[in-house]
C-alpha cells in the first residue's frame, strides 16, 4: 500500500467497522469500507465475560480485516474497542488474541474519548456551522456531544444501546407496548442527570451518527414519512407502528439485515427517548462517525497536531506543574533515550513522546500532597479523562509518573498489556535518572553524559571530577542505585 494510506477499525458492541483512506493535497479519500455485525454485546454473560462463540465470531471477522491492513505500518493504523470491551472482564485476554490476528495493537478507549472521536468524524463529514448536538447510538452505549466546528465542548457516554436495551426489554416474538413503555422509562432515567446540561447548551441542530440511526432513517424514508432527515412526529408514528410487530417480519418488510432487525426496537427506544427528553424536532444523519474520527485523529498525529499534546499541556496547567522543571527533565530524558534507544530497540517517536509527557507531568501530584506525590500523580493520570489517549496509553503514562521516584513498582509495569511492560519499565528507568539529575532544580546545564544500557543495567558516565564538585548529586545517584537494586536493576556510575 502507498505510504499515504491510513486505516481505522472500530470494534463496536454491535458492529465492527473498518475504513481505509488515502491522504494527499489536503484531502482525505476513502478507498475501502468494511462492516460486519458481530454483536459483541450479545456475548456478555451475567458475569460480564465474553463467551467463546462470540470471541471466535469476532476473531474470524478481524482475520478478514487483517488481510486488508497487513502491509500498513503501525503508525498508520488505529484499532479501538468500545463499551463491551470496556465492560468485559476477560477483555484483556481477547485483545491479545485480536492483536495476534490483526498484526496491529488493539486499544480500549473510554466513553468520553469515544464521544470526542465520534464528534470529530461527524464534524469532518457534515457541512454546516453553529453549535451541534451529535448523537451516536451503539450496541452498548450512547454518546451525546455538543460542539462547534471541530471542537467538542460537552461530552457524555451513557450505558444504553440498541443491543443492551433489546436484551433487557424485548423478545424475538413480538414487540409489546408495555416493553416499549418500560424501555422508554429506562432511557429517560439514564438521561435524567444530563438532561438540563444538554437542553441548556443552546445547540442549533441535531445530527445522528451510527448504523442504528441510519436504519431508522431508512425505514422512515421507505414509509414516505421522511425525505432524509428524522422528524420528531415521524419517529413517534414509527414507534406506534412497531407495537405488536414481530422483529423478523418487520425486518423483512423494510429489507433490514436479520441482525439489525433483531435490535431495531432497542435502538428506536433510545432515539425516541433522546428526542423527547432533549426536545429535538428534527435530526440530520451523518455518514461520518467513530472510524472517520479515528482516521482524522491519526492524520493529526502524523502531521504533528496531536491532541494528546494539548491534553498534557492542559493538565499540567490545571495542576500547576513547574513548566521549567518539566522542560529540563524532559530534555535530559530525551538525551538519555537517544543513547539507550539502539541497544534497547526503542528508537520510535512514540517512546520519546511518552518520556516528554511524563517528564512534564511527573510533579502533578504535588497539587494534592507532597507526601507520596508520585502515587497521587499516577492515580490522577490513570483516572482522568485525557482526550486523545486510549486506556492503554493512559495506563502507560500513569505507570511512568507513578514509578518516577522512590521504590520502583514492578507490579505496575507487569500489569500493562503484553509488549508494553518491558518497554514501559525501560522508559521509566530513563525518566528516574533524569529526575534525579535535576533534583536540585538548577538552571545550570548538565555536563555531557554517557549512557550505556544493558538488559537490566544502566551504566552512566560523567566527566572526570564533575561528581566531586556535586556531592549531593553523587548521593542522590547512590540512593537511586539502592532503589533500583531492590527491583533487580543495576545502576553503575563511571567517573
Short mmCIF file of C-alpha atoms in Angstrom, two decimals:
data_model
loop_
_atom_site.label_atom_id
_atom_site.label_comp_id
_atom_site.label_asym_id
_atom_site.label_seq_id
_atom_site.Cartn_x
_atom_site.Cartn_y
_atom_site.Cartn_z
CA UNK A 1 0.00 0.00 0.00
CA UNK A 2 1.17 3.58 -0.54
CA UNK A 3 2.68 5.37 2.43
CA UNK A 4 -0.17 7.91 2.45
CA UNK A 5 -2.75 5.24 3.32
CA UNK A 6 -4.38 5.10 6.76
CA UNK A 7 -6.77 2.60 8.32
CA UNK A 8 -9.05 2.63 11.36
CA UNK A 9 -11.06 -0.20 12.90
CA UNK A 10 -13.88 0.29 15.38
CA UNK A 11 -14.70 -2.81 17.46
CA UNK A 12 -18.19 -1.71 18.41
CA UNK A 13 -20.65 -3.50 20.65
CA UNK A 14 -22.94 -4.21 17.70
CA UNK A 15 -20.81 -3.93 14.53
CA UNK A 16 -17.13 -3.97 13.62
CA UNK A 17 -16.22 -1.27 11.08
CA UNK A 18 -13.04 -0.69 9.08
CA UNK A 19 -12.22 2.28 6.91
CA UNK A 20 -9.16 2.67 4.69
CA UNK A 21 -8.38 6.15 3.38
CA UNK A 22 -5.69 7.91 1.38
CA UNK A 23 -4.48 11.38 2.36
CA UNK A 24 -2.98 13.92 -0.01
CA UNK A 25 -3.20 17.56 -1.13
CA UNK A 26 -5.17 18.45 1.98
CA UNK A 27 -7.94 15.95 1.27
CA UNK A 28 -8.89 12.52 2.55
CA UNK A 29 -10.25 9.97 0.10
CA UNK A 30 -11.95 6.81 1.39
CA UNK A 31 -10.77 3.84 -0.67
CA UNK A 32 -12.40 0.99 1.22
CA UNK A 33 -15.02 0.28 3.89
CA UNK A 34 -15.88 -3.00 5.57
CA UNK A 35 -18.59 -3.69 8.15
CA UNK A 36 -19.76 -6.83 9.89
CA UNK A 37 -22.45 -7.12 12.56
CA UNK A 38 -20.60 -9.17 15.16
CA UNK A 39 -22.91 -8.20 18.05
CA UNK A 40 -20.19 -8.41 20.66
CA UNK A 41 -22.53 -7.13 23.39
CA UNK A 42 -24.80 -10.15 22.94
CA UNK A 43 -21.91 -12.37 24.02
CA UNK A 44 -21.57 -10.85 27.50
CA UNK A 45 -22.83 -13.25 30.16
CA UNK A 46 -24.17 -12.37 33.63
CA UNK A 47 -20.60 -12.27 34.97
CA UNK A 48 -19.59 -9.78 32.24
CA UNK A 49 -17.40 -12.27 30.42
CA UNK A 50 -17.39 -12.69 26.65
CA UNK A 51 -18.38 -16.22 25.69
CA UNK A 52 -16.07 -18.24 23.43
CA UNK A 53 -18.50 -18.40 20.50
CA UNK A 54 -18.75 -14.61 20.33
CA UNK A 55 -14.99 -14.23 20.67
CA UNK A 56 -14.44 -16.64 17.80
CA UNK A 57 -17.00 -14.83 15.64
CA UNK A 58 -15.17 -11.57 16.34
CA UNK A 59 -11.74 -13.07 15.63
CA UNK A 60 -12.95 -14.52 12.33
CA UNK A 61 -14.11 -11.05 11.31
CA UNK A 62 -10.80 -9.48 12.38
CA UNK A 63 -8.85 -12.05 10.38
CA UNK A 64 -10.65 -10.80 7.27
CA UNK A 65 -9.98 -7.18 8.24
CA UNK A 66 -6.35 -8.02 8.98
CA UNK A 67 -5.68 -9.11 5.41
CA UNK A 68 -6.59 -5.61 4.20
CA UNK A 69 -4.16 -3.79 6.51
CA UNK A 70 -1.34 -6.34 6.68
CA UNK A 71 1.12 -4.12 4.78
CA UNK A 72 0.42 -0.88 6.64
CA UNK A 73 3.00 0.33 9.20
CA UNK A 74 1.77 0.52 12.83
CA UNK A 75 1.74 4.32 12.91
CA UNK A 76 -0.81 4.37 10.07
CA UNK A 77 -3.33 2.11 11.80
CA UNK A 78 -5.54 2.63 14.84
CA UNK A 79 -7.84 -0.05 16.23
CA UNK A 80 -10.10 0.63 19.20
CA UNK A 81 -12.61 -1.25 21.33
CA UNK A 82 -15.59 0.47 22.91
CA UNK A 83 -18.28 -0.21 25.52
CA UNK A 84 -18.46 -4.02 25.53
CA UNK A 85 -14.69 -4.37 25.73
CA UNK A 86 -14.67 -1.74 28.47
CA UNK A 87 -17.03 -3.97 30.46
CA UNK A 88 -15.71 -7.45 29.63
CA UNK A 89 -13.73 -8.94 32.49
CA UNK A 90 -11.84 -11.13 30.04
CA UNK A 91 -11.39 -8.23 27.63
CA UNK A 92 -7.58 -8.13 28.05
CA UNK A 93 -7.24 -11.78 27.02
CA UNK A 94 -9.45 -11.18 23.99
CA UNK A 95 -7.39 -8.13 23.00
CA UNK A 96 -4.22 -10.24 23.00
CA UNK A 97 -5.86 -12.72 20.63
CA UNK A 98 -7.20 -9.89 18.46
CA UNK A 99 -3.77 -8.26 18.27
CA UNK A 100 -2.23 -11.52 17.08
CA UNK A 101 -4.90 -11.97 14.42
CA UNK A 102 -4.70 -8.38 13.13
CA UNK A 103 -0.95 -7.91 13.41
CA UNK A 104 -1.61 -4.50 14.97
CA UNK A 105 -2.20 -3.32 18.54
CA UNK A 106 -5.80 -3.02 19.75
CA UNK A 107 -6.68 -0.35 22.33
CA UNK A 108 -9.71 0.24 24.54
CA UNK A 109 -10.93 3.83 24.70
CA UNK A 110 -13.05 5.49 27.37
CA UNK A 111 -16.62 6.58 26.73
CA UNK A 112 -15.68 10.24 26.58
CA UNK A 113 -12.78 9.59 24.22
CA UNK A 114 -15.21 7.64 22.04
CA UNK A 115 -17.54 10.65 22.10
CA UNK A 116 -14.71 13.01 21.13
CA UNK A 117 -13.73 10.85 18.16
CA UNK A 118 -17.35 10.48 17.03
CA UNK A 119 -17.73 14.25 17.03
CA UNK A 120 -14.51 14.63 15.04
CA UNK A 121 -15.81 12.17 12.43
CA UNK A 122 -19.19 13.91 12.19
CA UNK A 123 -17.66 17.39 12.04
CA UNK A 124 -15.44 16.40 9.12
CA UNK A 125 -18.27 14.64 7.30
CA UNK A 126 -21.14 17.13 7.65
CA UNK A 127 -21.45 20.63 6.25
CA UNK A 128 -22.85 23.39 8.41
CA UNK A 129 -21.97 25.90 11.09
CA UNK A 130 -23.07 26.80 14.57
CA UNK A 131 -23.39 24.57 17.62
CA UNK A 132 -24.31 20.96 17.01
CA UNK A 133 -25.78 18.22 19.15
CA UNK A 134 -24.35 14.90 17.93
CA UNK A 135 -25.95 11.58 18.93
CA UNK A 136 -24.42 8.16 18.30
CA UNK A 137 -26.28 5.01 19.39
CA UNK A 138 -24.07 1.95 19.63
CA UNK A 139 -24.74 -1.58 20.77
CA UNK A 140 -23.90 -0.95 24.41
CA UNK A 141 -23.53 2.80 24.86
CA UNK A 142 -24.87 6.07 23.51
CA UNK A 143 -22.70 9.15 23.09
CA UNK A 144 -24.02 12.72 23.28
CA UNK A 145 -21.79 15.62 22.25
CA UNK A 146 -22.27 19.34 21.81
CA UNK A 147 -19.60 21.15 19.85
CA UNK A 148 -18.80 23.90 17.40
CA UNK A 149 -16.79 23.47 14.20
CA UNK A 150 -14.19 20.77 15.04
CA UNK A 151 -14.15 21.33 18.82
CA UNK A 152 -16.35 19.25 21.16
CA UNK A 153 -17.42 21.22 24.22
CA UNK A 154 -19.70 18.85 26.13
CA UNK A 155 -19.29 15.07 26.10
CA UNK A 156 -21.24 12.23 27.68
CA UNK A 157 -21.27 8.46 27.25
CA UNK A 158 -24.34 6.69 28.64
CA UNK A 159 -24.77 2.98 29.36
CA UNK A 160 -27.60 2.23 26.98
CA UNK A 161 -27.53 0.91 23.42
CA UNK A 162 -29.56 -0.98 20.84
CA UNK A 163 -28.24 -4.42 21.88
CA UNK A 164 -28.30 -3.92 25.65
CA UNK A 165 -31.79 -2.39 25.64
CA UNK A 166 -33.16 -5.08 23.33
CA UNK A 167 -31.76 -7.84 25.55
CA UNK A 168 -33.27 -6.19 28.62
CA UNK A 169 -36.79 -5.38 27.40
CA UNK A 170 -37.68 -7.14 24.14
CA UNK A 171 -38.00 -10.70 22.92
CA UNK A 172 -37.82 -12.20 19.43
CA UNK A 173 -41.55 -12.95 19.20
CA UNK A 174 -43.31 -9.62 19.35
CA UNK A 175 -42.66 -6.00 20.36
CA UNK A 176 -45.07 -5.37 23.23
CA UNK A 177 -46.40 -1.92 24.09
CA UNK A 178 -45.57 -2.46 27.75
CA UNK A 179 -41.97 -3.33 26.84
CA UNK A 180 -41.68 -0.14 24.77
CA UNK A 181 -43.04 1.87 27.70
CA UNK A 182 -40.56 0.30 30.15
CA UNK A 183 -37.68 0.82 27.71
CA UNK A 184 -38.71 4.49 27.29
CA UNK A 185 -38.70 4.95 31.06
CA UNK A 186 -35.27 3.34 31.34
CA UNK A 187 -33.89 5.70 28.69
CA UNK A 188 -35.40 8.74 30.40
CA UNK A 189 -33.84 7.69 33.72
CA UNK A 190 -30.42 7.31 32.09
CA UNK A 191 -30.75 10.76 30.52
CA UNK A 192 -32.06 12.47 33.66
CA UNK A 193 -28.65 13.51 35.12
CA UNK A 194 -27.52 15.12 31.83
CA UNK A 195 -30.84 16.47 30.53
CA UNK A 196 -30.52 20.01 31.91
CA UNK A 197 -26.96 20.44 30.67
CA UNK A 198 -27.75 19.39 27.11
CA UNK A 199 -31.01 21.38 26.98
CA UNK A 200 -29.13 24.48 28.16
CA UNK A 201 -26.30 24.03 25.65
CA UNK A 202 -28.18 26.09 23.03
CA UNK A 203 -27.29 23.89 20.07
CA UNK A 204 -28.59 24.91 16.64
CA UNK A 205 -29.04 21.49 15.01
CA UNK A 206 -29.08 17.81 15.92
CA UNK A 207 -27.07 15.24 13.95
CA UNK A 208 -27.26 11.47 14.31
CA UNK A 209 -24.48 9.02 13.51
CA UNK A 210 -24.44 5.20 13.67
CA UNK A 211 -26.00 2.24 11.93
CA UNK A 212 -28.98 2.36 14.30
CA UNK A 213 -29.90 5.91 13.36
CA UNK A 214 -29.31 5.27 9.65
CA UNK A 215 -31.60 2.23 9.81
CA UNK A 216 -34.36 4.27 11.46
CA UNK A 217 -33.93 6.98 8.81
CA UNK A 218 -34.14 4.38 6.02
CA UNK A 219 -37.36 2.91 7.41
CA UNK A 220 -38.94 6.38 7.65
CA UNK A 221 -37.95 7.10 4.05
CA UNK A 222 -39.42 3.76 2.92
CA UNK A 223 -42.68 4.62 4.67
CA UNK A 224 -42.77 8.00 2.94
CA UNK A 225 -42.61 9.84 6.27
CA UNK A 226 -39.21 11.45 5.64
CA UNK A 227 -37.11 12.77 2.78
CA UNK A 228 -33.79 12.03 4.50
CA UNK A 229 -33.90 13.51 7.99
CA UNK A 230 -35.65 12.16 11.10
CA UNK A 231 -38.62 14.37 12.09
CA UNK A 232 -39.97 14.02 15.61
CA UNK A 233 -43.55 13.29 14.54
CA UNK A 234 -42.40 10.61 12.10
CA UNK A 235 -40.38 8.94 14.88
CA UNK A 236 -43.45 8.93 17.11
CA UNK A 237 -45.51 7.32 14.32
CA UNK A 238 -42.86 4.67 13.79
CA UNK A 239 -42.86 3.83 17.49
CA UNK A 240 -46.63 3.30 17.33
CA UNK A 241 -46.29 1.27 14.12
CA UNK A 242 -43.80 -1.02 15.84
CA UNK A 243 -46.25 -2.14 18.55
CA UNK A 244 -47.14 -5.85 18.19
CA UNK A 245 -44.77 -6.29 15.24
CA UNK A 246 -42.53 -9.33 15.06
CA UNK A 247 -38.90 -8.17 14.66
CA UNK A 248 -38.13 -10.67 11.88
CA UNK A 249 -41.25 -9.78 9.89
CA UNK A 250 -40.63 -6.07 10.41
CA UNK A 251 -37.07 -6.52 9.16
CA UNK A 252 -38.19 -8.35 6.02
CA UNK A 253 -40.75 -5.64 5.33
CA UNK A 254 -38.06 -2.97 5.16
CA UNK A 255 -35.11 -5.01 3.94
CA UNK A 256 -33.17 -4.86 7.19
CA UNK A 257 -30.42 -7.36 7.88
CA UNK A 258 -31.50 -10.05 10.34
CA UNK A 259 -29.05 -8.82 12.99
CA UNK A 260 -30.23 -5.21 12.58
CA UNK A 261 -33.91 -6.17 12.75
CA UNK A 262 -33.28 -8.09 15.97
CA UNK A 263 -32.05 -4.94 17.81
CA UNK A 264 -34.16 -2.34 15.98
CA UNK A 265 -36.67 -1.91 18.82
CA UNK A 266 -33.91 -1.21 21.36
CA UNK A 267 -32.32 1.39 19.09
CA UNK A 268 -35.65 3.07 18.40
CA UNK A 269 -36.40 3.25 22.13
CA UNK A 270 -33.07 5.01 22.76
CA UNK A 271 -33.55 7.52 19.94
CA UNK A 272 -37.20 8.20 20.83
CA UNK A 273 -36.21 8.84 24.46
CA UNK A 274 -33.47 11.26 23.40
CA UNK A 275 -35.85 13.16 21.11
CA UNK A 276 -38.47 13.50 23.83
CA UNK A 277 -36.04 14.31 26.64
CA UNK A 278 -33.96 16.90 24.79
CA UNK A 279 -36.78 18.39 22.73
CA UNK A 280 -35.34 17.52 19.32
CA UNK A 281 -37.71 18.40 16.47
CA UNK A 282 -35.63 17.08 13.58
CA UNK A 283 -32.33 15.24 13.26
CA UNK A 284 -29.95 15.17 10.31
CA UNK A 285 -28.00 11.98 9.63
CA UNK A 286 -24.24 11.89 9.13
CA UNK A 287 -22.20 9.32 7.22
CA UNK A 288 -19.19 10.00 9.44
CA UNK A 289 -18.77 8.50 12.90
CA UNK A 290 -16.11 6.91 15.12
CA UNK A 291 -13.95 5.30 12.41
CA UNK A 292 -13.78 8.56 10.41
CA UNK A 293 -12.85 10.36 13.63
CA UNK A 294 -10.08 7.83 14.20
CA UNK A 295 -8.69 8.50 10.72
CA UNK A 296 -8.65 12.27 11.19
CA UNK A 297 -7.14 11.92 14.67
CA UNK A 298 -4.46 9.60 13.27
CA UNK A 299 -3.78 12.04 10.45
CA UNK A 300 -3.34 14.80 13.03
CA UNK A 301 -0.74 12.75 14.88
CA UNK A 302 1.26 12.21 11.70
CA UNK A 303 1.07 15.95 10.90
CA UNK A 304 2.20 16.84 14.44
CA UNK A 305 -1.18 18.17 15.53
CA UNK A 306 -1.59 15.53 18.22
CA UNK A 307 -4.49 16.26 20.59
CA UNK A 308 -2.57 14.34 23.27
CA UNK A 309 0.00 17.17 23.43
CA UNK A 310 -2.82 19.60 24.14
CA UNK A 311 -4.25 17.31 26.83
CA UNK A 312 -0.88 17.12 28.60
CA UNK A 313 -0.41 20.91 28.48
CA UNK A 314 -3.92 21.49 29.82
CA UNK A 315 -3.44 19.02 32.69
CA UNK A 316 -0.05 20.46 33.60
CA UNK A 317 -1.54 23.96 33.75
CA UNK A 318 -4.56 22.78 35.75
CA UNK A 319 -2.37 21.16 38.42
CA UNK A 320 0.22 23.94 38.46
CA UNK A 321 3.17 21.86 37.28
CA UNK A 322 6.52 23.70 37.15
CA UNK A 323 6.91 24.16 33.39
CA UNK A 324 10.64 24.99 33.53
CA UNK A 325 11.47 21.96 35.68
CA UNK A 326 9.38 19.71 33.50
CA UNK A 327 11.21 21.02 30.45
CA UNK A 328 14.62 20.35 31.99
CA UNK A 329 13.71 16.79 32.95
CA UNK A 330 12.17 16.19 29.52
CA UNK A 331 15.28 17.40 27.68
CA UNK A 332 17.60 15.17 29.71
CA UNK A 333 15.25 12.18 29.39
CA UNK A 334 15.24 12.58 25.61
CA UNK A 335 19.05 12.80 25.57
CA UNK A 336 19.31 9.59 27.60
CA UNK A 337 16.78 7.90 25.32
CA UNK A 338 18.83 8.81 22.25
CA UNK A 339 21.79 6.94 23.75
CA UNK A 340 19.80 3.98 25.09
CA UNK A 341 17.47 3.52 22.10
CA UNK A 342 19.77 1.49 19.80
CA UNK A 343 20.58 -1.06 22.48
CA UNK A 344 17.05 -1.28 23.81
CA UNK A 345 15.20 -1.08 20.49
CA UNK A 346 13.01 1.86 21.49
CA UNK A 347 14.06 4.41 18.89
CA UNK A 348 10.49 5.25 17.81
CA UNK A 349 8.93 8.69 18.13
CA UNK A 350 6.19 7.43 20.47
CA UNK A 351 8.77 6.43 23.09
CA UNK A 352 10.20 9.97 23.05
CA UNK A 353 6.70 11.41 23.38
CA UNK A 354 5.89 9.33 26.45
CA UNK A 355 9.11 10.42 28.09
CA UNK A 356 8.33 14.05 27.28
CA UNK A 357 4.74 13.82 28.54
CA UNK A 358 5.67 12.01 31.75
CA UNK A 359 8.50 14.47 32.45
CA UNK A 360 6.15 17.43 32.11
CA UNK A 361 3.58 15.77 34.38
CA UNK A 362 5.83 13.98 36.88
CA UNK A 363 5.17 16.54 39.65
CA UNK A 364 1.42 16.69 39.03
CA UNK A 365 0.67 15.04 42.39
CA UNK A 366 2.27 17.91 44.33
CA UNK A 367 -1.03 19.79 43.92
CA UNK A 368 -2.61 17.13 46.15
CA UNK A 369 0.12 16.46 48.72
CA UNK A 370 3.92 16.31 48.80
CA UNK A 371 3.93 13.03 50.66
CA UNK A 372 3.94 10.24 48.05
CA UNK A 373 3.09 12.73 45.31
CA UNK A 374 4.24 10.25 42.67
CA UNK A 375 1.38 7.96 43.71
CA UNK A 376 -1.14 10.81 43.61
CA UNK A 377 0.06 11.78 40.14
CA UNK A 378 -0.17 8.21 38.90
CA UNK A 379 -3.71 7.87 40.25
CA UNK A 380 -4.87 11.10 38.58
CA UNK A 381 -3.41 10.07 35.24
CA UNK A 382 -4.95 6.61 35.45
CA UNK A 383 -8.39 8.01 36.31
CA UNK A 384 -8.75 11.31 34.44
CA UNK A 385 -10.41 11.86 31.08
CA UNK A 386 -7.47 12.63 28.77
CA UNK A 387 -8.64 13.45 25.23
CA UNK A 388 -6.61 11.60 22.62
CA UNK A 389 -5.37 8.84 24.93
CA UNK A 390 -6.63 5.29 24.89
CA UNK A 391 -6.88 3.43 28.19
CA UNK A 392 -3.71 1.51 27.31
CA UNK A 393 -1.80 4.71 26.57
CA UNK A 394 -3.13 6.34 29.72
CA UNK A 395 -2.08 3.34 31.81
CA UNK A 396 1.49 3.60 30.48
CA UNK A 397 1.66 7.33 31.18
CA UNK A 398 0.30 6.77 34.70
CA UNK A 399 2.85 3.99 35.32
CA UNK A 400 5.76 6.24 34.31
CA UNK A 401 4.68 9.03 36.68
CA UNK A 402 3.87 6.54 39.45
CA UNK A 403 7.31 4.95 39.12
CA UNK A 404 9.50 8.02 38.65
CA UNK A 405 10.80 8.13 42.26
CA UNK A 406 11.32 6.07 45.39
CA UNK A 407 10.59 2.34 45.18
CA UNK A 408 10.29 1.07 41.59
CA UNK A 409 6.83 -0.57 41.38
CA UNK A 410 7.49 -3.55 39.11
CA UNK A 411 3.91 -4.82 39.53
CA UNK A 412 2.61 -1.60 37.97
CA UNK A 413 4.54 -2.37 34.80
CA UNK A 414 3.82 -6.10 34.68
CA UNK A 415 0.11 -5.18 34.79
CA UNK A 416 0.47 -3.36 31.46
CA UNK A 417 -0.66 -5.16 28.28
CA UNK A 418 1.67 -7.63 26.64
CA UNK A 419 4.52 -5.87 24.85
CA UNK A 420 4.24 -2.74 26.98
CA UNK A 421 5.68 -3.97 30.29
CA UNK A 422 9.39 -4.13 29.42
CA UNK A 423 9.19 -1.06 27.20
CA UNK A 424 7.46 0.92 29.95
CA UNK A 425 9.98 -0.19 32.57
CA UNK A 426 12.92 0.92 30.42
CA UNK A 427 11.35 4.32 29.77
CA UNK A 428 10.74 4.66 33.49
CA UNK A 429 14.42 3.98 34.27
CA UNK A 430 15.39 6.84 31.95
CA UNK A 431 12.80 9.16 33.49
CA UNK A 432 14.02 8.32 37.00
CA UNK A 433 17.61 9.19 36.06
CA UNK A 434 16.52 12.49 34.51
CA UNK A 435 14.54 13.38 37.65
CA UNK A 436 17.49 12.54 39.94
CA UNK A 437 19.90 14.61 37.84
CA UNK A 438 17.59 17.64 38.10
CA UNK A 439 16.59 17.25 41.73
CA UNK A 440 18.43 20.47 42.62
CA UNK A 441 16.19 22.34 40.13
CA UNK A 442 19.27 24.22 38.95
CA UNK A 443 19.23 26.22 35.73
CA UNK A 444 22.85 25.27 35.09
CA UNK A 445 23.20 22.75 32.25
CA UNK A 446 24.35 19.24 33.00
CA UNK A 447 27.70 18.02 31.68
CA UNK A 448 27.99 15.69 28.73
CA UNK A 449 26.63 12.33 29.88
CA UNK A 450 27.43 8.90 28.53
CA UNK A 451 24.81 6.17 28.96
CA UNK A 452 25.36 2.52 28.15
CA UNK A 453 22.29 0.30 28.58
CA UNK A 454 22.21 -3.40 29.40
CA UNK A 455 19.39 -5.90 29.87
CA UNK A 456 18.62 -4.70 33.39
CA UNK A 457 21.59 -2.37 33.81
CA UNK A 458 22.41 1.27 33.17
CA UNK A 459 26.00 2.48 33.16
CA UNK A 460 26.09 6.27 33.42
CA UNK A 461 29.33 8.13 32.81
CA UNK A 462 30.31 11.67 33.94
CA UNK A 463 33.29 13.86 33.07
CA UNK A 464 36.19 13.39 35.47
CA UNK A 465 35.82 15.45 38.65
CA UNK A 466 32.22 16.61 38.00
CA UNK A 467 30.64 14.48 40.72
CA UNK A 468 33.35 15.60 43.17
CA UNK A 469 32.04 19.13 42.63
CA UNK A 470 28.43 17.97 43.06
CA UNK A 471 28.35 15.71 46.11
CA UNK A 472 24.56 15.94 46.50
CA UNK A 473 24.06 14.55 43.00
CA UNK A 474 26.51 11.74 43.85
CA UNK A 475 24.44 10.95 46.97
CA UNK A 476 21.18 11.09 45.01
CA UNK A 477 22.57 8.66 42.43
CA UNK A 478 23.75 6.29 45.18
CA UNK A 479 20.25 6.32 46.70
CA UNK A 480 18.76 5.68 43.25
CA UNK A 481 21.11 2.72 42.77
CA UNK A 482 19.76 1.24 46.03
CA UNK A 483 16.14 1.70 44.90
CA UNK A 484 16.85 0.03 41.57
CA UNK A 485 18.74 -2.84 43.19
CA UNK A 486 15.60 -3.85 45.10
CA UNK A 487 13.87 -4.15 41.72
CA UNK A 488 16.66 -6.29 40.28
CA UNK A 489 18.04 -3.42 38.20
CA UNK A 490 21.62 -2.18 38.37
CA UNK A 491 22.87 1.40 38.12
CA UNK A 492 26.63 1.81 37.68
CA UNK A 493 28.28 5.23 37.84
CA UNK A 494 31.50 5.85 35.92
CA UNK A 495 33.52 8.99 36.64
#
